[in-house]
Structure formats: C-alpha cells, structure tokens
Coordinates of C-alpha atoms in Angstrom, one line a residue:
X13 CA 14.1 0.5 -7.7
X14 CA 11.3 -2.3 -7.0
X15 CA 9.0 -2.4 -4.6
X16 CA 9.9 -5.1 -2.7
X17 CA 13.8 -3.8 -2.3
X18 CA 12.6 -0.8 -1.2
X19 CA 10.5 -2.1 1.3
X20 CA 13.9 -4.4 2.0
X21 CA 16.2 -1.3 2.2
X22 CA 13.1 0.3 4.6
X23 CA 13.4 -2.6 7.0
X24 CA 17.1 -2.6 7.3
X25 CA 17.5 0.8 8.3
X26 CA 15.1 0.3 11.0
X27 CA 16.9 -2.9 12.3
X28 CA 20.1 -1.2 12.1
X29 CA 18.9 2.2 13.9
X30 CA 16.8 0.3 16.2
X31 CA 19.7 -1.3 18.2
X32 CA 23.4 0.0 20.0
X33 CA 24.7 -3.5 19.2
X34 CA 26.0 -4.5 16.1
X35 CA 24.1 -7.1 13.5
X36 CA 26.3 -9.3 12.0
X37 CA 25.1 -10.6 8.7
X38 CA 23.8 -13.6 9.5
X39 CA 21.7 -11.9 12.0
X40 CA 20.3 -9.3 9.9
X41 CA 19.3 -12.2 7.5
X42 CA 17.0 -13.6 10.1
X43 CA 15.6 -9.9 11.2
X44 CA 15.3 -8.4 8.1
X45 CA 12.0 -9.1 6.1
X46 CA 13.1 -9.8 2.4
X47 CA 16.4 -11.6 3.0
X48 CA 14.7 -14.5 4.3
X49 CA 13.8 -15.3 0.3
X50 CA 16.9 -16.0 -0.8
X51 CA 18.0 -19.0 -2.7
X52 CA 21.4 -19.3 -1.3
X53 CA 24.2 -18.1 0.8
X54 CA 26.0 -16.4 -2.0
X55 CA 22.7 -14.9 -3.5
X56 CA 21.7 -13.5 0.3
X57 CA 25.3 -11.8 0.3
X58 CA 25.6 -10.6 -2.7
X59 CA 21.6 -9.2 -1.8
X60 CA 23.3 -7.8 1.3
X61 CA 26.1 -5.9 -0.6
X62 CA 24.6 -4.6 -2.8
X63 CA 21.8 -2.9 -0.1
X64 CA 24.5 -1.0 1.7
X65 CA 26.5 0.2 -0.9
X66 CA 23.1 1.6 -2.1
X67 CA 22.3 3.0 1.9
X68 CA 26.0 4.5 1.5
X69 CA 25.1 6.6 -1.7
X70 CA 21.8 7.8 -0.3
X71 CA 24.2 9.1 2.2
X72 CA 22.8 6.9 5.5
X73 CA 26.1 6.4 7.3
X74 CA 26.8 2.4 8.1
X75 CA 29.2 1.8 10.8
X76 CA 31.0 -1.9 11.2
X77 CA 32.3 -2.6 14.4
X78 CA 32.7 -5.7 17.0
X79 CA 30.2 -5.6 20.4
X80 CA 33.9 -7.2 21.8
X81 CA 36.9 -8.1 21.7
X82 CA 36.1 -12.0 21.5
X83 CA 33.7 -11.3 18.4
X84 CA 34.7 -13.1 15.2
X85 CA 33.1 -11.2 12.8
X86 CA 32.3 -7.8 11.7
X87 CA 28.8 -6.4 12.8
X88 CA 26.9 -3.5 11.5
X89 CA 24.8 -0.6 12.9
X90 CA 23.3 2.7 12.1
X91 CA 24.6 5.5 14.7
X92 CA 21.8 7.8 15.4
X93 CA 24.3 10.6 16.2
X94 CA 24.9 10.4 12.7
X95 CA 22.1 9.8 10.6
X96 CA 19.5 12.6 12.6
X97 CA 19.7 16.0 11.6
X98 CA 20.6 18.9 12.9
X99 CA 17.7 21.0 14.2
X100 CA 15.7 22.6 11.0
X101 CA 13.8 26.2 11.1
X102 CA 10.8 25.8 8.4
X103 CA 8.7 28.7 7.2
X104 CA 5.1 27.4 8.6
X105 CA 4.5 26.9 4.6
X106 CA 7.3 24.7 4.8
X107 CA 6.4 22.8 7.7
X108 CA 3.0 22.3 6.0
X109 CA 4.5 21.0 2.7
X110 CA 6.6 18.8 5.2
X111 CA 3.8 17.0 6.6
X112 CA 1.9 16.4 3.8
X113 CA 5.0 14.7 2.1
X114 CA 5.2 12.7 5.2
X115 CA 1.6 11.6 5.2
X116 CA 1.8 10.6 1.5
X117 CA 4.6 8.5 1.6
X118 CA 3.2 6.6 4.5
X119 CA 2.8 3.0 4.0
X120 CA 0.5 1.0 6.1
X121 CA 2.5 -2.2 4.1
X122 CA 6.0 -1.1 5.2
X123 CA 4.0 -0.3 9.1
X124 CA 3.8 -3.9 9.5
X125 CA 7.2 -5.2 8.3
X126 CA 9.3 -2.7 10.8
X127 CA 7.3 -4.0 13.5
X128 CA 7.9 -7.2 12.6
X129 CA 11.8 -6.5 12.3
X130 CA 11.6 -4.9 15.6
X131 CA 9.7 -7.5 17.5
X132 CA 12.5 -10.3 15.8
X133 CA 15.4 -8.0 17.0
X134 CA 13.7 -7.9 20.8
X135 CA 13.4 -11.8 20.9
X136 CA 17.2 -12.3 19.9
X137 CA 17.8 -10.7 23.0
X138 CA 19.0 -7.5 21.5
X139 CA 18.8 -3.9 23.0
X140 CA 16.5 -2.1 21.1
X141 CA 15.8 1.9 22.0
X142 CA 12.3 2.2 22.8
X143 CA 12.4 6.0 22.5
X144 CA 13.3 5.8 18.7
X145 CA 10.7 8.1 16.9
X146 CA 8.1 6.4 15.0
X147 CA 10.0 6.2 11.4
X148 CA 7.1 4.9 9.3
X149 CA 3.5 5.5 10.4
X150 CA -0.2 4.7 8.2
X151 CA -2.4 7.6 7.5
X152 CA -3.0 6.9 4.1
X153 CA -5.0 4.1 2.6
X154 CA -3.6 3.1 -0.6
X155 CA -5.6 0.4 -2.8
X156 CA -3.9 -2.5 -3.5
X157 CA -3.3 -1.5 -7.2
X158 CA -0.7 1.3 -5.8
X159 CA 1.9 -0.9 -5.4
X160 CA 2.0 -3.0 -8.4
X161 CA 0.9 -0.2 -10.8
X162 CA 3.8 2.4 -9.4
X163 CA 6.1 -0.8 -9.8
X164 CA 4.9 -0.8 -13.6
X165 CA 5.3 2.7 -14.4
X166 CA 9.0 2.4 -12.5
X167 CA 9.7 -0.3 -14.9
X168 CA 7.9 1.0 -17.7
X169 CA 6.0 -1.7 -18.3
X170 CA 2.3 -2.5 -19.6
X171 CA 0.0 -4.0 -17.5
X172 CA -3.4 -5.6 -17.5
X173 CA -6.3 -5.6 -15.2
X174 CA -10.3 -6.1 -14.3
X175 CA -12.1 -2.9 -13.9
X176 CA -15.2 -1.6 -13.1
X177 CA -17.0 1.3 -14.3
X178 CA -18.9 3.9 -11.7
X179 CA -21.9 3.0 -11.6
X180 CA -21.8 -0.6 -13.2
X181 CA -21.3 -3.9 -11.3
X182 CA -19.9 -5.2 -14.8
X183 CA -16.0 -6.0 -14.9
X184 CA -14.1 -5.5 -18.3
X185 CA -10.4 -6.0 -18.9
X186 CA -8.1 -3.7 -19.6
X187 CA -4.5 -3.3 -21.1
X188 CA -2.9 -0.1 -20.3
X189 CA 0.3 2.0 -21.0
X190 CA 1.0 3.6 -17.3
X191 CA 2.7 7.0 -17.1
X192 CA 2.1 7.7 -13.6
X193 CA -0.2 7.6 -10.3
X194 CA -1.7 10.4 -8.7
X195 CA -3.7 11.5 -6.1
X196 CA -6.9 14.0 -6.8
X197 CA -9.9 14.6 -4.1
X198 CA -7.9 12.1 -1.9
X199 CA -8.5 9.1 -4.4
X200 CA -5.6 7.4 -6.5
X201 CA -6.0 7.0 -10.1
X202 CA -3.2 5.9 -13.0
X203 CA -3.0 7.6 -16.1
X204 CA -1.8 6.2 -19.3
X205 CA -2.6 5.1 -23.0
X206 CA -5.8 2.2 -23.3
X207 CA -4.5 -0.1 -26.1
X208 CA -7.9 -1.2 -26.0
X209 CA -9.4 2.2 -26.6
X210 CA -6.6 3.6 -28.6
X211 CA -6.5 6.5 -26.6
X212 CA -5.4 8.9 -23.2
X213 CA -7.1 7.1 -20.1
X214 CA -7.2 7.6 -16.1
X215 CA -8.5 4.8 -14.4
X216 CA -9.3 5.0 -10.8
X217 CA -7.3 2.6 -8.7
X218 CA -10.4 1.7 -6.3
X219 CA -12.0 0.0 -9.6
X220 CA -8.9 -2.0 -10.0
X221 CA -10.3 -5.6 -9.1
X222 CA -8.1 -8.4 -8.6
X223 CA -4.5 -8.8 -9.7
X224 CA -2.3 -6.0 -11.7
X225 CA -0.2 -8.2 -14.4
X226 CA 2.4 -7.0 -16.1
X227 CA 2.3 -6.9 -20.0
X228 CA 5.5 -7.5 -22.7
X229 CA 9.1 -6.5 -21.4
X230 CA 10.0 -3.2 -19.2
X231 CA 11.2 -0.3 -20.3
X232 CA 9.3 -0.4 -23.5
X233 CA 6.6 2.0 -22.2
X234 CA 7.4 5.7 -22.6
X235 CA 5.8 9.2 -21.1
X236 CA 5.5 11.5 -23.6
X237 CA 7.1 14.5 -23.1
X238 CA 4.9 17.7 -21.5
X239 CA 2.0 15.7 -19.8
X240 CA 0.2 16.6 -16.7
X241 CA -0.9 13.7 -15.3
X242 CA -3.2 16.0 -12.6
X243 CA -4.2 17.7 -15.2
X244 CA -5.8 15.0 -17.3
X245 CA -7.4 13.5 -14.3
X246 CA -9.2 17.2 -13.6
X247 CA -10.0 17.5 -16.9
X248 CA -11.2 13.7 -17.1
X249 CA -13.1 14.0 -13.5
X250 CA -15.8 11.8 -13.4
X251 CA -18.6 13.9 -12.2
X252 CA -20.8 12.0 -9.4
X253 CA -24.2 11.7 -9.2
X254 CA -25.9 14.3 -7.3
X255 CA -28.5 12.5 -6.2
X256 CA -28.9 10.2 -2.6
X257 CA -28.6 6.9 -3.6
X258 CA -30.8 4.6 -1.1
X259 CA -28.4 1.3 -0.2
X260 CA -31.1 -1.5 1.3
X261 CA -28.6 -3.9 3.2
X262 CA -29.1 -6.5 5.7
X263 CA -28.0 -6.8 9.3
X264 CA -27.8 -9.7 11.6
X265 CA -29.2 -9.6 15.0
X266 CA -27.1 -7.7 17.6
X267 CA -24.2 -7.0 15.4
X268 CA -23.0 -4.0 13.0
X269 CA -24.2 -1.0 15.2
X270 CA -22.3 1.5 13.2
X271 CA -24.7 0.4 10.1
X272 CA -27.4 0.4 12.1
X273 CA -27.0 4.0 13.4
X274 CA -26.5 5.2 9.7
X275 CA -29.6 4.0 8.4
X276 CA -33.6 3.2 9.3
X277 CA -34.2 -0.6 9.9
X278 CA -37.6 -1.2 7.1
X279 CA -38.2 -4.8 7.7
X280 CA -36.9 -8.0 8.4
X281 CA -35.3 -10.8 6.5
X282 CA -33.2 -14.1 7.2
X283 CA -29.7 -15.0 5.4
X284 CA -28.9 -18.1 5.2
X285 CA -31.1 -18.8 7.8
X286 CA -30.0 -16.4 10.4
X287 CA -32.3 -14.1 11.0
X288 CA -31.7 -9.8 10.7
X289 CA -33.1 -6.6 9.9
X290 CA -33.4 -4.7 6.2
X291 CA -32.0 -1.3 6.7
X292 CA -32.1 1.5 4.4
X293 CA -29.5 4.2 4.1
X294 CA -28.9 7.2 2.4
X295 CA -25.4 8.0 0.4
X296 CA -24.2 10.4 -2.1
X297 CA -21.2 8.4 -3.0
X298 CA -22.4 4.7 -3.1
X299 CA -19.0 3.2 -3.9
X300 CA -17.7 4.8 -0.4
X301 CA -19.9 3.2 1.7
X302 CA -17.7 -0.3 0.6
X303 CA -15.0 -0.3 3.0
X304 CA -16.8 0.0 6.2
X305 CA -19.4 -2.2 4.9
X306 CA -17.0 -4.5 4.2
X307 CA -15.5 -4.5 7.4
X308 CA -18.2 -5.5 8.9
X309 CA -17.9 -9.2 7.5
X310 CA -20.5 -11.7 6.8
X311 CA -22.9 -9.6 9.6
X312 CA -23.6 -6.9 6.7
X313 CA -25.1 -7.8 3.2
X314 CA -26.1 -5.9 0.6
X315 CA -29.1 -6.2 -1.6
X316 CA -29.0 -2.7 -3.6
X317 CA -27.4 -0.8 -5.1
X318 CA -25.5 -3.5 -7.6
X319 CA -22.4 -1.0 -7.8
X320 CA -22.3 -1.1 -3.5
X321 CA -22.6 -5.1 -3.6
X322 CA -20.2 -5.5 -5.9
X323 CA -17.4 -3.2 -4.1
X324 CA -17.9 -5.2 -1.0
X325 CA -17.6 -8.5 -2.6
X326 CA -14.2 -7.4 -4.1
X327 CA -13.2 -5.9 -0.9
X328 CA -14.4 -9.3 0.3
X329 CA -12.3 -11.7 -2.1
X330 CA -8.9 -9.3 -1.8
X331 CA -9.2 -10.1 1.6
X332 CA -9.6 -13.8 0.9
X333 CA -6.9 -13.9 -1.4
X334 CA -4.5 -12.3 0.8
X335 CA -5.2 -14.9 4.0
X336 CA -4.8 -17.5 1.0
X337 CA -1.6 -16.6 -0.2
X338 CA 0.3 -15.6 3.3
X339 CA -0.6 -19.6 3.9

C-alpha cells in the first residue's frame, strides 16, 4: 500500500469514528484529505470504493444508514461500539512491547491531517465526540527520507539521492537498492545494495539531503533471502568521534537564549549588518546540535564546524521547499 492511501485510509477512519451522524459521499470527499485530488467524479468513487472494501477486510466495521427519514442518500459511519475492543489483560512485558509499537508508528504527518479532518467535520456543523481518544499522536521524529524511502522499498523500487558523509560538508549522489528501514540508537537508517559501490550499504536517513527519486520500474528490486537488516547496521555502526567538538556560532542581540545558555559568548560580530555575539559551545555529536539550531532561524549562524553548518542549511532549505510547494 502507498503512502499517501494510507495516510487517506488513516483520515477516513477518523472522520467516520469522529462523528454519530452519517457522511454521505459527497461529504466525506470534502473532509477527507486525499480525496480532494481527484480528477473526476467517477475517479473519486471508484477511490472511495475501493477504501472501504479495503477498511472491511482489515475488519473495521462500516455502517450505512440515513440520519432520517427525508435523507436521499445512503451515509456512512464507524460505530465505536463496534470497532473498540473489549478490555485486554497484558503481561507488563506486553504492555511495554505495546507502547513502544505505538510510539514507532506514530506519525507527526498523519497528526496534522486528522486534525485537519476533524476541524472540516466541526465547521460543517457536524457532531463530533470530543472524548474520542487521541488515535494518532507524534513522539517520534522521522526525517523526511522515511516516507519516500519506506514507499520505495514497499514498491521495490531503486531510488536516488544527495548524501553526506559524517564528518564532511561535501554531498555525493547515490543510487541505491533499498531492502528496508530501521531504527538503531534512536536514528533511522536504509539498508540496501550501492550500485555505485557495488556493494551492501546503510545509509543514514538524517544524511539524506533533498528529494528521494525513484529509479527504473517497481518490483524489480529484491531482498535477498536471510538478511538482518539490524544486524548490518550494528555491524556497520559508524563509530563517533570521541572527542568535544567546539561549534563557534553567532547570535543576534536579545534572541536564541537556549544557545546562549549552552555555550560561552567569546566575542562579537555583525551579520549582515545586525549586530550579535560569537559563542562557543561544546558537543560530542556535532550533527545533533542541527535541529535546534535550526530552529532557531536566521537569529543563529554557524561559522564552525562545516559538518554543523551544513546540517542547518539543509534543515534550512527542506523547510523552504516545503512552504514552497504547499503554495
């Protein structure tokens, strides 16, 4: 299944379990992320069809019903009588292995969309049940690889991509075989065969710069039989330098406290004619430091190390790219 239908099959549960009324179809087309990209009446039903005959053999039951006797057409709804369970006893080993499946499959993507379907069903006037529990909830940050890399390995697909190595600002282009994603030491990395190397590679998905493109037709890529993906990113593990790294960044006057509190202000300095202070700070892990330095926005720069600077730039230019594109 692709990404984006899942995401569509995710956001019509929640509309249907989020309200006692029934959706009729052309409702649920103007809720429902996803729908909305249709070309065509026929191509929108034959969308919606096919979703709930797929809901029906994951076994989520799908009622139809009128709200009255004057309604015309056929609605739909999820009963939640029906599609809770009944009350589970876990082991507390199972209860852990519970929540940690929960946590992983959390998308912060899928977060946003719900609420979105949620806040459209509330504006169409419709009764919504405010004490519905949470269904999809972000605790995990997944790099914006994730998405289109798991899609590859779903299709079976090659791909291509910019990467950079640890400790190198440089960018070199790769063309990869995927055979699966994984998570180790709470980072994501793919694992596959480098047609450019010839050889077994795991790539680390917060090197991934820019866009994941797909290479040649799907289902021509193959896992061999008997790999461990974990186990060839263990045995692969990149081993970090030991050593504190010293980041020199600059900060603008009065803003970025957090950075400030991190480091020791050494000087001063003016960017782009706005004035600031040089701060120094110590990290074991330079490449870490990127996200909350880049969140920070034009009041943070960094001067050293290259590997830092150029994280945050490509934080930077996803972020771009993103507002770009939603245009």
């Amino acid at each position: 299944m692709s990404t984006a239908r899942a995401e569509r099959l995710v956001n019509l549960v929640l509309a249907l379990l989020s309200t006692r009324q029934y959706l009729t179809a052309e409702k649920i087309r103007g809720i429902v992320p996803g729908y909305g990209d249709a070309a065509s009446d026929e191509a929108y039903f034959r969308m919606f069809e096919r979703d709930k005959t797929e809901l029906r053999e994951l076994g989520i039951p799908l009622e139809t019903g009128r709200n009255s006797a004057f309604d015309a057409i056929e609605g739909y709804r999820i009963a939640r009588r029906d599609y809770e369970l009944g009350e589970i006893d876990l082991a507390p080993d199972e209860a852990a292995a519970v929540a940690l499946a929960s946590r992983l499959w959390d998308s912060p993507e899928l977060t946003g969309q719900a609420q979105g379907a949620l806040v459209k069903l509330r504006a169409a006037g419709l009764e919504v049940d405010d004490q519905a529990p949470t269904v999809v909830e972000p605790r995990v940050r997944a790099e914006p690889a994730f998405g289109p890399l798991l899609a590859a390995v779903q299709n079976g697909q090659a791909v291509r991509f910019e990467y950079r190595r640890s400790g190198s600002p440089e960018r070199i282009m790769r063309t990869l075989e995927p055979w699966g994603v994984v998570s180790w030491r709470a980072r994501w990395y793919v694992v596959g065969h480098d047609r450019d190397r010839g050889a077994t590679r795991c790539f680390r998905l917060s090197r991934v710069t820019g866009q994941v493109r797909p290479v040649g037709k799907p289902g021509e890529v193959r896992r061999p039989e008997g790999v461990n993906l974990l186990k060839l990113v263990t045995a692969t593990g990149e081993s970090e330098p030991a050593p504190v790294t010293t980041a020199r960044v600059w900060v603008a006057d009065g803003r970025a406290a957090g950075v400030r509190r991190r480091g020791t202000v050494v000087g001063r300095a003016s960017v782009d004619g706005e004035e600031g202070d040089l701060v120094e700070i110590g990290l074991l892990y330079p490449e870490s430091a990127a996200d909350w330095i880049s969140a920070q926005g034009p009041d943070v720069v960094v001067f050293e190390p290259d590997v830092l600077a150029k994280s945050v730039q490509d934080r930077l230019e996803a972020v771009v790219a993103r507002q770009v594109s939603a245009r």
